[in-house]
Short mmCIF file of C-alpha atoms in Angstrom, two decimals:
data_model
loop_
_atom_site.label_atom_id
_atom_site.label_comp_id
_atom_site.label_asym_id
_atom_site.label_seq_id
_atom_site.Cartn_x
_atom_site.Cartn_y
_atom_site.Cartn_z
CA UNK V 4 15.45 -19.21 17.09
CA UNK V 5 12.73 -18.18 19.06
CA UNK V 6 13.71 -15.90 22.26
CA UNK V 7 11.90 -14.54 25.32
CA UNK V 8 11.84 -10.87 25.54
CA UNK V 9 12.20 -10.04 29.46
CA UNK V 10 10.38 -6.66 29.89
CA UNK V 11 10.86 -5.71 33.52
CA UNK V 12 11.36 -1.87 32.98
CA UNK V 13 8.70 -2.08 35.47
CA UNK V 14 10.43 -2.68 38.02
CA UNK V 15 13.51 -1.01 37.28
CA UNK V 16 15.26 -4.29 35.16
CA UNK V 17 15.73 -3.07 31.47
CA UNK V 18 16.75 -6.54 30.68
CA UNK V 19 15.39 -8.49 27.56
CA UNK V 20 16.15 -12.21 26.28
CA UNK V 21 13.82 -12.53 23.37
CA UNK V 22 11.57 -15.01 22.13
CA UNK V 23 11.40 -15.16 18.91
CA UNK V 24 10.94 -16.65 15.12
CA UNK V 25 10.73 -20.22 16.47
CA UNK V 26 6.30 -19.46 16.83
CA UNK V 27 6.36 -18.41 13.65
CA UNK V 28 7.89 -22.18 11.93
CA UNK V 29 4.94 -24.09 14.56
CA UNK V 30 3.46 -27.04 13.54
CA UNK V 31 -0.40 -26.37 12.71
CA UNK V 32 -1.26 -30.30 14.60
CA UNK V 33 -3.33 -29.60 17.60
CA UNK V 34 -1.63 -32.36 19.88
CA UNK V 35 -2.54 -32.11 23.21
CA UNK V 36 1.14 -33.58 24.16
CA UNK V 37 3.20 -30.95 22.19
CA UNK V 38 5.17 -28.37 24.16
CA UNK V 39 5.80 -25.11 23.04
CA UNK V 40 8.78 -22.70 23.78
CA UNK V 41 6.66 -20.19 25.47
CA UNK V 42 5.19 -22.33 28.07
CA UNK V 43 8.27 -24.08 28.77
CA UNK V 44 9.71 -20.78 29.64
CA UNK V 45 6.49 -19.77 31.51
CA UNK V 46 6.71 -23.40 33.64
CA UNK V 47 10.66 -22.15 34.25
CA UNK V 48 10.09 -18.99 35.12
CA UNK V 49 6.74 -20.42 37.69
CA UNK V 50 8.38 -23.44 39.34
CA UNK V 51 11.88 -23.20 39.00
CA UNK V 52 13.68 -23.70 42.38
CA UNK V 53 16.26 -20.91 42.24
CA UNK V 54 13.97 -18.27 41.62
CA UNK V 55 11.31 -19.95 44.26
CA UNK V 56 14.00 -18.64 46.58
CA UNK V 57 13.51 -14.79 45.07
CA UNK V 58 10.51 -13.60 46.89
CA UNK V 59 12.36 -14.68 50.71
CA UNK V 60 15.61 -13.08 49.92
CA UNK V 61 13.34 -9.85 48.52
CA UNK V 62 11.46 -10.05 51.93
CA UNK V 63 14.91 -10.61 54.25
CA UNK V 64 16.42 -7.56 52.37
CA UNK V 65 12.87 -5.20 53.20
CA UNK V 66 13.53 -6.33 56.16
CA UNK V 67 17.19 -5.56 56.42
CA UNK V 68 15.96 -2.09 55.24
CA UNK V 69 13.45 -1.24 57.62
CA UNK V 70 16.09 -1.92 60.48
CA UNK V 71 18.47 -0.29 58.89
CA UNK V 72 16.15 2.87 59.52
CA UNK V 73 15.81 2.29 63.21
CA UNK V 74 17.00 4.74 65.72
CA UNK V 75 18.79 3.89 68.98
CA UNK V 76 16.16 3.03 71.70
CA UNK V 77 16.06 5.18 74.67
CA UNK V 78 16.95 3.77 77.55
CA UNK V 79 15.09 4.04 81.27
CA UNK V 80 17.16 2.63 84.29
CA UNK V 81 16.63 2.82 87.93
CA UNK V 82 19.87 2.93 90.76
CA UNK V 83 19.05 2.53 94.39
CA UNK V 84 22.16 3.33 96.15
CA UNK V 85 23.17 3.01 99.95
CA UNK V 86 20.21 0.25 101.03
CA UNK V 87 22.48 -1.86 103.41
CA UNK V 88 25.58 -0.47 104.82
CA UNK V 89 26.81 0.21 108.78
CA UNK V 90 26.83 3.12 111.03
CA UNK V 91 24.09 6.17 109.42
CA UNK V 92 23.42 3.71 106.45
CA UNK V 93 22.30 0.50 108.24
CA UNK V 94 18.74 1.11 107.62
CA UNK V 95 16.81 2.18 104.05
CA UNK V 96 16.20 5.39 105.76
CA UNK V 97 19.94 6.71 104.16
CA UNK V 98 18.86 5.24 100.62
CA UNK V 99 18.82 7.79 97.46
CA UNK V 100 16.56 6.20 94.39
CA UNK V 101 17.80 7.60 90.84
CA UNK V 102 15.49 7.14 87.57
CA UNK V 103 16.86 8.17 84.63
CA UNK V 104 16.49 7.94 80.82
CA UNK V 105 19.47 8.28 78.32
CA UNK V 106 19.44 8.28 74.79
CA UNK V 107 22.50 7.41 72.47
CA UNK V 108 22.72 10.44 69.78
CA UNK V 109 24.24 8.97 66.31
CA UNK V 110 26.89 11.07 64.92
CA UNK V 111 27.65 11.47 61.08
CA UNK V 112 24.75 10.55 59.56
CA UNK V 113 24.86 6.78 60.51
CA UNK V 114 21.66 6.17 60.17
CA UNK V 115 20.69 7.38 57.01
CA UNK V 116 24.47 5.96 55.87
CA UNK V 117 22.97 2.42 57.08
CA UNK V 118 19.81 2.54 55.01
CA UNK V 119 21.60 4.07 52.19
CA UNK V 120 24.14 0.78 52.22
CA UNK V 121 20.61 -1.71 52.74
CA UNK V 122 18.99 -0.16 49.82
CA UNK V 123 22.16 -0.16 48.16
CA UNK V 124 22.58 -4.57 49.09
CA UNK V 125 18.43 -4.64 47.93
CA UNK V 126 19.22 -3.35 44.77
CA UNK V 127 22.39 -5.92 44.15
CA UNK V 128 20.06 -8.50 45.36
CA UNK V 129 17.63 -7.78 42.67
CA UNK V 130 20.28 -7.54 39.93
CA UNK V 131 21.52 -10.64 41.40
CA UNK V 132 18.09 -12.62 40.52
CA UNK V 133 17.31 -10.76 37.36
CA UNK V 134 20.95 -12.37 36.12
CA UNK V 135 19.97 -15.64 37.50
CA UNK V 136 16.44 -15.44 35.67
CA UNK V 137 17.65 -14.34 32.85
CA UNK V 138 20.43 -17.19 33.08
CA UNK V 139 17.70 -19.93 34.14
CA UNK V 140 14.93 -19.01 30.86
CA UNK V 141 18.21 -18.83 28.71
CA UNK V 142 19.29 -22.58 30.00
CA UNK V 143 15.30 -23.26 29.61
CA UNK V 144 15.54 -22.30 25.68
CA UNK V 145 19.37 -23.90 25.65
CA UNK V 146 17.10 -27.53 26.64
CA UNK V 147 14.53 -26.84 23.85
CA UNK V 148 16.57 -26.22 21.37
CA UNK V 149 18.43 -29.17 21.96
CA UNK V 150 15.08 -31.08 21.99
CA UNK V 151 14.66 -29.93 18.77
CA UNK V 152 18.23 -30.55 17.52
CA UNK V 153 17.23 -34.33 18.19
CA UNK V 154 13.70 -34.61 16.38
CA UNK V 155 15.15 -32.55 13.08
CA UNK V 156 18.09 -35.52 13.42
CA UNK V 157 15.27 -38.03 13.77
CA UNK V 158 13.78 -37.06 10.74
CA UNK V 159 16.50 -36.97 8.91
CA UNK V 160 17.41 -40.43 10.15
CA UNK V 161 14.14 -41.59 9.49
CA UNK V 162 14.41 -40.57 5.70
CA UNK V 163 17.35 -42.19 5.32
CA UNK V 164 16.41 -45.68 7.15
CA UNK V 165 13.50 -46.03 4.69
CA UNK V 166 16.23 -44.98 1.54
CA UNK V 167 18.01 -48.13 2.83
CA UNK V 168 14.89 -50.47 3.19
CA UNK V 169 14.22 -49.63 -0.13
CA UNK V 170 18.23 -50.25 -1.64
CA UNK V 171 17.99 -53.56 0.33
CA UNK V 172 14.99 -54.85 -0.92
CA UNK V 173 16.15 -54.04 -4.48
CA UNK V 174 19.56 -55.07 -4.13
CA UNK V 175 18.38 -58.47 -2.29
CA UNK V 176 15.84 -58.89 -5.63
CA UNK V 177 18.98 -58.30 -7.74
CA UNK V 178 20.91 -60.60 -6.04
CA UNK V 179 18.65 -63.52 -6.77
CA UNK V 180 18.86 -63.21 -10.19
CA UNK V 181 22.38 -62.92 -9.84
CA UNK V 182 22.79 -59.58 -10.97
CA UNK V 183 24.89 -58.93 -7.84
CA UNK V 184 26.68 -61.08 -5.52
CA UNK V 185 25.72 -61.35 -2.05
CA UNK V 186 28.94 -59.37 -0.28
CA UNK V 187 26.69 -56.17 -1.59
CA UNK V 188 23.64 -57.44 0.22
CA UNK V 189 25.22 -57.92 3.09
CA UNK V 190 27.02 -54.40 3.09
CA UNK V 191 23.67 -52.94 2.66
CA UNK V 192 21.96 -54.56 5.72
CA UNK V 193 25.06 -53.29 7.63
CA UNK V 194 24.21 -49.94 6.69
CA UNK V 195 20.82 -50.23 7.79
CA UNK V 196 21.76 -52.02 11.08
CA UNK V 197 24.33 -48.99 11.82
CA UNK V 198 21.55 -46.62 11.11
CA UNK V 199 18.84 -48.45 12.98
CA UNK V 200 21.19 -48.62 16.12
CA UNK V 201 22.18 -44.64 15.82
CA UNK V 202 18.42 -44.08 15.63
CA UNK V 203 17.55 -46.00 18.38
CA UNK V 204 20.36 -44.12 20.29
CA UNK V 205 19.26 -41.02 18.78
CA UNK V 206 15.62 -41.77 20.48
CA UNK V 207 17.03 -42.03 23.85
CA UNK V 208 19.11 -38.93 23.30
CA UNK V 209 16.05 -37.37 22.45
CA UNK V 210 13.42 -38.47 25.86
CA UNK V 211 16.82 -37.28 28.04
CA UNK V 212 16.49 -33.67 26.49
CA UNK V 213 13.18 -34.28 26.95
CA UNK V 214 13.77 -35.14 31.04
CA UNK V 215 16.44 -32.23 31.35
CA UNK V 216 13.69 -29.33 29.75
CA UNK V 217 11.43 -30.78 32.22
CA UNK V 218 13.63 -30.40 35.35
CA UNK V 219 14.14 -26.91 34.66
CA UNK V 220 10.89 -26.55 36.13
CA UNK V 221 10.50 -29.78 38.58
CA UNK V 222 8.30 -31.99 37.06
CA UNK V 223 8.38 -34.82 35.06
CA UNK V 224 8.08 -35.33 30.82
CA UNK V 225 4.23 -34.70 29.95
CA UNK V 226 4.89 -34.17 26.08
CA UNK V 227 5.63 -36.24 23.30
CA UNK V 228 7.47 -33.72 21.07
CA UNK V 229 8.78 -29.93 21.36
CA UNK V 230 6.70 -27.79 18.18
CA UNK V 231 8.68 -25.33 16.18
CA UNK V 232 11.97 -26.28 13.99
CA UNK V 233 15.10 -24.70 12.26
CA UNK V 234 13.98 -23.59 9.43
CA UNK V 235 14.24 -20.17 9.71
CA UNK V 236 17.14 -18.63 8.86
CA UNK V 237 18.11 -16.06 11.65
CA UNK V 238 19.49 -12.40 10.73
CA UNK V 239 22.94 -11.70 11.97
CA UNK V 240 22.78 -8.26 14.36
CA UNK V 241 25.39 -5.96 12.73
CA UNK V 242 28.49 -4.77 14.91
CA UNK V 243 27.03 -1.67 15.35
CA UNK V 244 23.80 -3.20 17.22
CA UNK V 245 25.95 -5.58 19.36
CA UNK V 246 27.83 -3.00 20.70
CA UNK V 247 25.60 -0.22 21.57
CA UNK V 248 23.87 -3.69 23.56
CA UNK V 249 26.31 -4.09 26.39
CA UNK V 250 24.49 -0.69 28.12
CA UNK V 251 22.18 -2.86 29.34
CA UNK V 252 23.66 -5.83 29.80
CA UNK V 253 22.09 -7.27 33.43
CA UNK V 254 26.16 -8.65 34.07
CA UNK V 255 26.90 -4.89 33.61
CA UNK V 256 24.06 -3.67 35.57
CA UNK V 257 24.79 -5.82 38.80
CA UNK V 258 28.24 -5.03 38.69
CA UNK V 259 27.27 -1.03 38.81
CA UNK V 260 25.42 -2.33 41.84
CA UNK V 261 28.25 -3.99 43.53
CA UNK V 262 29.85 -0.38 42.95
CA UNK V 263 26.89 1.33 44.37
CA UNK V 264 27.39 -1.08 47.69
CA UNK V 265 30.88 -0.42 47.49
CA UNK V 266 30.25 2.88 48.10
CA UNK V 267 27.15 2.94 50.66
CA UNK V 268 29.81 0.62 52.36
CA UNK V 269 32.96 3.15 52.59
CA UNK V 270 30.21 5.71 53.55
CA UNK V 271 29.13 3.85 56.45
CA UNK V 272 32.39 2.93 57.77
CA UNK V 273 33.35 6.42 57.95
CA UNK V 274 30.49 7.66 59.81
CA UNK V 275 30.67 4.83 62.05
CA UNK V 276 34.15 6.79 62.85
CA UNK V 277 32.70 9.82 64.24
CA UNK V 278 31.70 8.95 68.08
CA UNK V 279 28.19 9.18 69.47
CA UNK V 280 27.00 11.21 72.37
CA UNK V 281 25.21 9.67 75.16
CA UNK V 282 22.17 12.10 76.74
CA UNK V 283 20.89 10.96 80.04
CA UNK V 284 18.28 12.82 82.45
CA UNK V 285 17.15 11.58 86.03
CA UNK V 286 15.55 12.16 89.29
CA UNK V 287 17.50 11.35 92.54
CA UNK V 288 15.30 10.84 95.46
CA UNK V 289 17.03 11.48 98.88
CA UNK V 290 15.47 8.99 101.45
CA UNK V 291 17.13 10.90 104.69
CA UNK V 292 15.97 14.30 104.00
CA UNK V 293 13.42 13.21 101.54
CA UNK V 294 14.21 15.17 99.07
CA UNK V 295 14.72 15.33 95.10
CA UNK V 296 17.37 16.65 92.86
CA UNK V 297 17.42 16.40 88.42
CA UNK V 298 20.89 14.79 87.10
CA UNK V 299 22.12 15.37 84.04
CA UNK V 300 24.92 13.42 82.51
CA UNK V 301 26.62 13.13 78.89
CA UNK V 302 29.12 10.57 78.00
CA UNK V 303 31.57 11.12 74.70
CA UNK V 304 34.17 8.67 74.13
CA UNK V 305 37.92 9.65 74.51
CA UNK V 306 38.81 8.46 70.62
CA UNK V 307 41.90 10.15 69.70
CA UNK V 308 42.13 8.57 66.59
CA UNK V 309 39.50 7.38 64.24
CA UNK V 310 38.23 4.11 65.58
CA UNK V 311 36.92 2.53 62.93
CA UNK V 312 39.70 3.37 60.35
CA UNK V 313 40.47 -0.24 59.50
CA UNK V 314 37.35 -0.74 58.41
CA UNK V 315 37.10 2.10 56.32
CA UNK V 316 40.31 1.22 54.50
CA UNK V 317 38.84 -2.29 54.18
CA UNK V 318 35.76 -0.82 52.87
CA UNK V 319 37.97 1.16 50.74
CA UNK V 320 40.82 -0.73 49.08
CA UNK V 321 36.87 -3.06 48.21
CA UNK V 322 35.63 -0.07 46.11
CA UNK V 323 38.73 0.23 44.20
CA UNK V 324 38.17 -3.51 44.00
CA UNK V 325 34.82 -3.12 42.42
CA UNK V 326 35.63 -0.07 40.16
CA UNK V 327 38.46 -1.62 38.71
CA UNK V 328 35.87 -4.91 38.31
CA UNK V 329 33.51 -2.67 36.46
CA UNK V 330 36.31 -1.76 34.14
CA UNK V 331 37.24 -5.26 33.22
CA UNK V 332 33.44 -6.49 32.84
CA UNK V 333 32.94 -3.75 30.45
CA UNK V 334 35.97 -4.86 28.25
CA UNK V 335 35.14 -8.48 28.78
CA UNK V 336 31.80 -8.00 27.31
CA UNK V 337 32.75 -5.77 24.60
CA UNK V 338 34.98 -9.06 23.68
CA UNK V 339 32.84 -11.31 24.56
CA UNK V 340 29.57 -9.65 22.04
CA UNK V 341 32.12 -9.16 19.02
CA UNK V 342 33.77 -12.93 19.50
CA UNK V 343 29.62 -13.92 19.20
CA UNK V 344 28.89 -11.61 16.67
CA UNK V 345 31.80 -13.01 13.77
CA UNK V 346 30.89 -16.50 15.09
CA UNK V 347 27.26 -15.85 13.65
CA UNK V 348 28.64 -14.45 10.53
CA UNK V 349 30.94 -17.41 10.16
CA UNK V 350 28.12 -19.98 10.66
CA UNK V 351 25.30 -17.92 8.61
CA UNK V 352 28.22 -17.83 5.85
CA UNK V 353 28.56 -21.51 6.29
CA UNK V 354 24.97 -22.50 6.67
CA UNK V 355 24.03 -20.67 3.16
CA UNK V 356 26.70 -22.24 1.90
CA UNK V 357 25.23 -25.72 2.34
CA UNK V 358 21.50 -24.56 1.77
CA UNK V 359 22.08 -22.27 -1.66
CA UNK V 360 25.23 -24.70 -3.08
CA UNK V 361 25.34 -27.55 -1.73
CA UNK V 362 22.17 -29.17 -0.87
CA UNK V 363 20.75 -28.43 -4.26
CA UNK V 364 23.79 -30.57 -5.68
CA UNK V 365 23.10 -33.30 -3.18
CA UNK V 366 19.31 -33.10 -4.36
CA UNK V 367 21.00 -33.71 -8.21
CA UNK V 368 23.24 -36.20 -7.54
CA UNK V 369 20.54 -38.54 -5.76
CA UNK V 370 18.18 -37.59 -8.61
CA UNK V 371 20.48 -38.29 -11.38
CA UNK V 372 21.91 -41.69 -9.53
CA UNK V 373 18.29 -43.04 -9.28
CA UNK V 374 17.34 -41.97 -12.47
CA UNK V 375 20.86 -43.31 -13.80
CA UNK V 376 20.11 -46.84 -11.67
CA UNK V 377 16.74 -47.60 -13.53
CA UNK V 378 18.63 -47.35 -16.61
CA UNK V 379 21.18 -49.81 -15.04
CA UNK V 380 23.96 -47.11 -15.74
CA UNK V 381 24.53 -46.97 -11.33
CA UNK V 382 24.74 -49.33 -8.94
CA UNK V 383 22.59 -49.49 -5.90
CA UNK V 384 25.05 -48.65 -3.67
CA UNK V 385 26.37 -46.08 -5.68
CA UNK V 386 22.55 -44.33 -5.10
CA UNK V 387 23.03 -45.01 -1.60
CA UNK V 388 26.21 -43.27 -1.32
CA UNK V 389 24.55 -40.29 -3.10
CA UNK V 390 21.86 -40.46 -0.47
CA UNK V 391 24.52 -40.60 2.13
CA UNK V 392 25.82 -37.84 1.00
CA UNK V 393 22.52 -35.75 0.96
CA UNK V 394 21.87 -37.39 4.70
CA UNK V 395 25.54 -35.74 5.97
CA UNK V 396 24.51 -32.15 4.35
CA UNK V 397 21.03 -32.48 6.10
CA UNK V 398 22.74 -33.19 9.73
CA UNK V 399 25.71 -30.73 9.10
CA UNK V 400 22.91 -27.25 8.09
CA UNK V 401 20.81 -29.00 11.52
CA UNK V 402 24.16 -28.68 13.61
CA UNK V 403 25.10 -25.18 12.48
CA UNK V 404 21.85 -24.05 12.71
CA UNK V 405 21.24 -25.02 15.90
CA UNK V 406 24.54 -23.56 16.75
CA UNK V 407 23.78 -20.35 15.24
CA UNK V 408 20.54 -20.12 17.70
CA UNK V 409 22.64 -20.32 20.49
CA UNK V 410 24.78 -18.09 19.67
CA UNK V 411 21.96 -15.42 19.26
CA UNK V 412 20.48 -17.00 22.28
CA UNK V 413 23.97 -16.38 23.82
CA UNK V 414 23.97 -12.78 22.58
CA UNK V 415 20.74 -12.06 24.05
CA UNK V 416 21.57 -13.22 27.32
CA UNK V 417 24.50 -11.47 27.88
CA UNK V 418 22.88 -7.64 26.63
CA UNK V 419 19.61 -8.92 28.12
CA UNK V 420 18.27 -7.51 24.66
CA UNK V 421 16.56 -8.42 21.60
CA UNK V 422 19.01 -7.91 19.11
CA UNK V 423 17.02 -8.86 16.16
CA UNK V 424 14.58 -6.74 13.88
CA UNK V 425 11.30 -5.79 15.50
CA UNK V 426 9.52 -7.11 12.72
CA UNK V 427 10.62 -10.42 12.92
CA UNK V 428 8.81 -10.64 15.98
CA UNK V 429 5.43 -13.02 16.09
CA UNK V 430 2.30 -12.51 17.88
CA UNK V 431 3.22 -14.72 20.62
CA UNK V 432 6.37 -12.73 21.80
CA UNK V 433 4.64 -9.38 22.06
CA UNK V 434 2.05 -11.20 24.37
CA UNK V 435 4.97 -12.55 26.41
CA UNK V 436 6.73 -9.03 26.65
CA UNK V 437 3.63 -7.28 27.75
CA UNK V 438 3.44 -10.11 30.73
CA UNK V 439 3.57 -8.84 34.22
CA UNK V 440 6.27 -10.03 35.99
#
């Protein structure tokens, strides 16, 4: 249906969910009170309270990065040595004062290894969020369409509760002038009563999509009624499209980025094997003969075996973790876009099916059963039936098409892609995709 096209090449996220074909079935009405799809996702995407979080977790990893970049500080230390003692050291006079400064030299590369592995944790960070954006404005859309899935139903209901008030006022007429008995009045005005309570039920079903669109963003219901609809039937991407898709995919993308971690991490564990040397410098001052002298001093530790080796085995065996990871994700969603793809084609067979064959003899058989009722050839309720019958088509093409959008919605989501023709697109989308973000 319609589908919001994430641009954020910009900052390095080639991830799409599009919005489209839902503008281009709006309602011309100018209600104040009707909400659109674009500025529901715009009100996610603004107020939303997991991606609130985004721009604190951005700011702790910059942070995380700039320490990372640090160097060991030096360090300036003062030893006065022989102040209180007996015999020639009972007075200050056999005293020696030493100031030094030391400085702890990093070995194998540690500190560009440590901002290697923060940039590496930024960048999973920020496919983290752009799967959890794209996951939030795809729930957003998920809502709306199920907003919609209720007011098409409502319609439909609507049409049908009227078809009913009108059998029961003619059979009721009939059954005064005992044309009918009264057990066909009665079943009538059961009819409606079952179809009056489903609509009422169908109402509340309706203002609780209504209150779970509007939480996506915080905030309570201010619309009456969700524009767009399901008219328009929705291409099916060909195998060939949904495959060449999973490139991109953002669940793809952040798992390359747990590998890229994986690998600042076994990096950094190994240079955190090699030991650093420890430069110091000072001036002793000899209180007795008052007299100075420079000390020099370097400290190595004795490490006759790698110190840090479980850790880089840990860090290790978790690499061959996330490669293998990487692997399965890449089958999984190779599955996962073909299982989609023949469930479109499935439900696009079905849904012309309904809309080419059999609506258009639903459409007959009312119009030849009302036609054939004035004549006195059908009953009443046999015109209702045929009505019922038209009502059960109408609510079966809603259900499978609102299906069907979900499954493209689906589709979208997981490649983080448009995967329909650019030409289909309306007005309304391209503004979105040019959006800064």
């Amino acid at each position: 249906m319609m589908y919001y096209l994430l641009n954020i090449s910009r900052v390095h996220w080639p991830l799409q969910l599009s919005f489209m074909l839902l503008l281009s079935q709006l309602s011309l009405a100018q209600s104040t009170t009707q909400l659109d799809l674009k500025t529901a996702l715009h009100r996610s995407e603004s107020n939303n309270a997991q991606l609130l979080l985004y721009p604190y977790q951005q700011q702790q990893a910059e942070a995380l990065t700039q320490q990372a970049q640090l160097r060991p500080t030096p360090e300036l230390s003062l030893e006065v040595e022989n102040i209180v003692g007996n015999g020639d050291y009972q007075t200050f006079d056999s005293a020696e004062i030493t100031l030094s400064l030391s400085q702890n030299i990093e070995l194998g590369g540690k500190q560009h290894k440590r901002t290697a592995y923060a940039y590496a944790s930024g960048e999973l960070e920020q496919a983290e969020f752009t799967l959890s954006r794209l996951d939030i404005l795809a729930e957003t859309s998920r809502r709306y369409y199920q907003g919609l899935k209720m007011q098409a139903l409502e319609t439909v209901l609507t049409d049908q509760i009227k078809q009913q008030q009108k059998a029961l006022t003619l059979i009721s007429q009939r059954a005064q002038s005992a044309a009918v008995n009264q057990a066909a009045v009665a079943k009538i005005d059961l009819r409606l009563a079952q179809s009056q309570a489903l609509f009422d039920a169908l109402k509340l079903e309706k203002r609780l999509s209504y209150r779970r669109l509007a939480a996506m963003w915080q905030d309570n219901v201010d619309f009456d009624s969700l524009a767009g609809n399901f008219k328009l039937m929705l291409n099916v991407p060909d195998e060939e499209t949904v495959l060449a898709a999973w490139q991109n995919s953002p669940v793809f993308m952040q798992q390359q980025a747990a590998l890229r971690l994986a690998d600042a991490n076994v990096h950094l564990a190994q240079s955190q094997g090699r030991s650093n040397i420890n430069l110091g410098l000072g001036l002793r001052h000899f209180q007795a003969s008052d007299s100075q002298a420079v000390n020099l001093s370097i400290s190595v530790p004795l490490a006759f075996k790698n110190p840090n080796r479980g850790r880089i085995k840990a860090a290790q065996a978790m690499q061959r973790k996330s490669q293998l990871q990487l692997q399965q994700q890449l089958n999984l969603l190779t599955l996962q876009l073909l299982d989609l793809q023949v469930q479109m084609q499935g439900l696009q067979q079905q849904i012309q099916t309904i809309k080419i064959s059999l609506l258009p003899k639903a459409h007959r058989l009312v119009k030849e059963t009302e036609s054939g009722l004035k004549r006195g050839h059908f009953s009443v309720l046999e015109w209702l039936d045929a009505q019922t019958e038209l009502v059960a088509l109408q609510k079966e093409q809603i259900e499978k098409t609102h299906l069907m959008y979900l499954q493209l919605l689906e589709l979208e989501r997981i490649t983080g892609q448009a995967l329909l023709a650019p030409n289909r697109r309306s007005p309304s989308v391209d503004a979105m995709e040019n959006k800064d973000v």
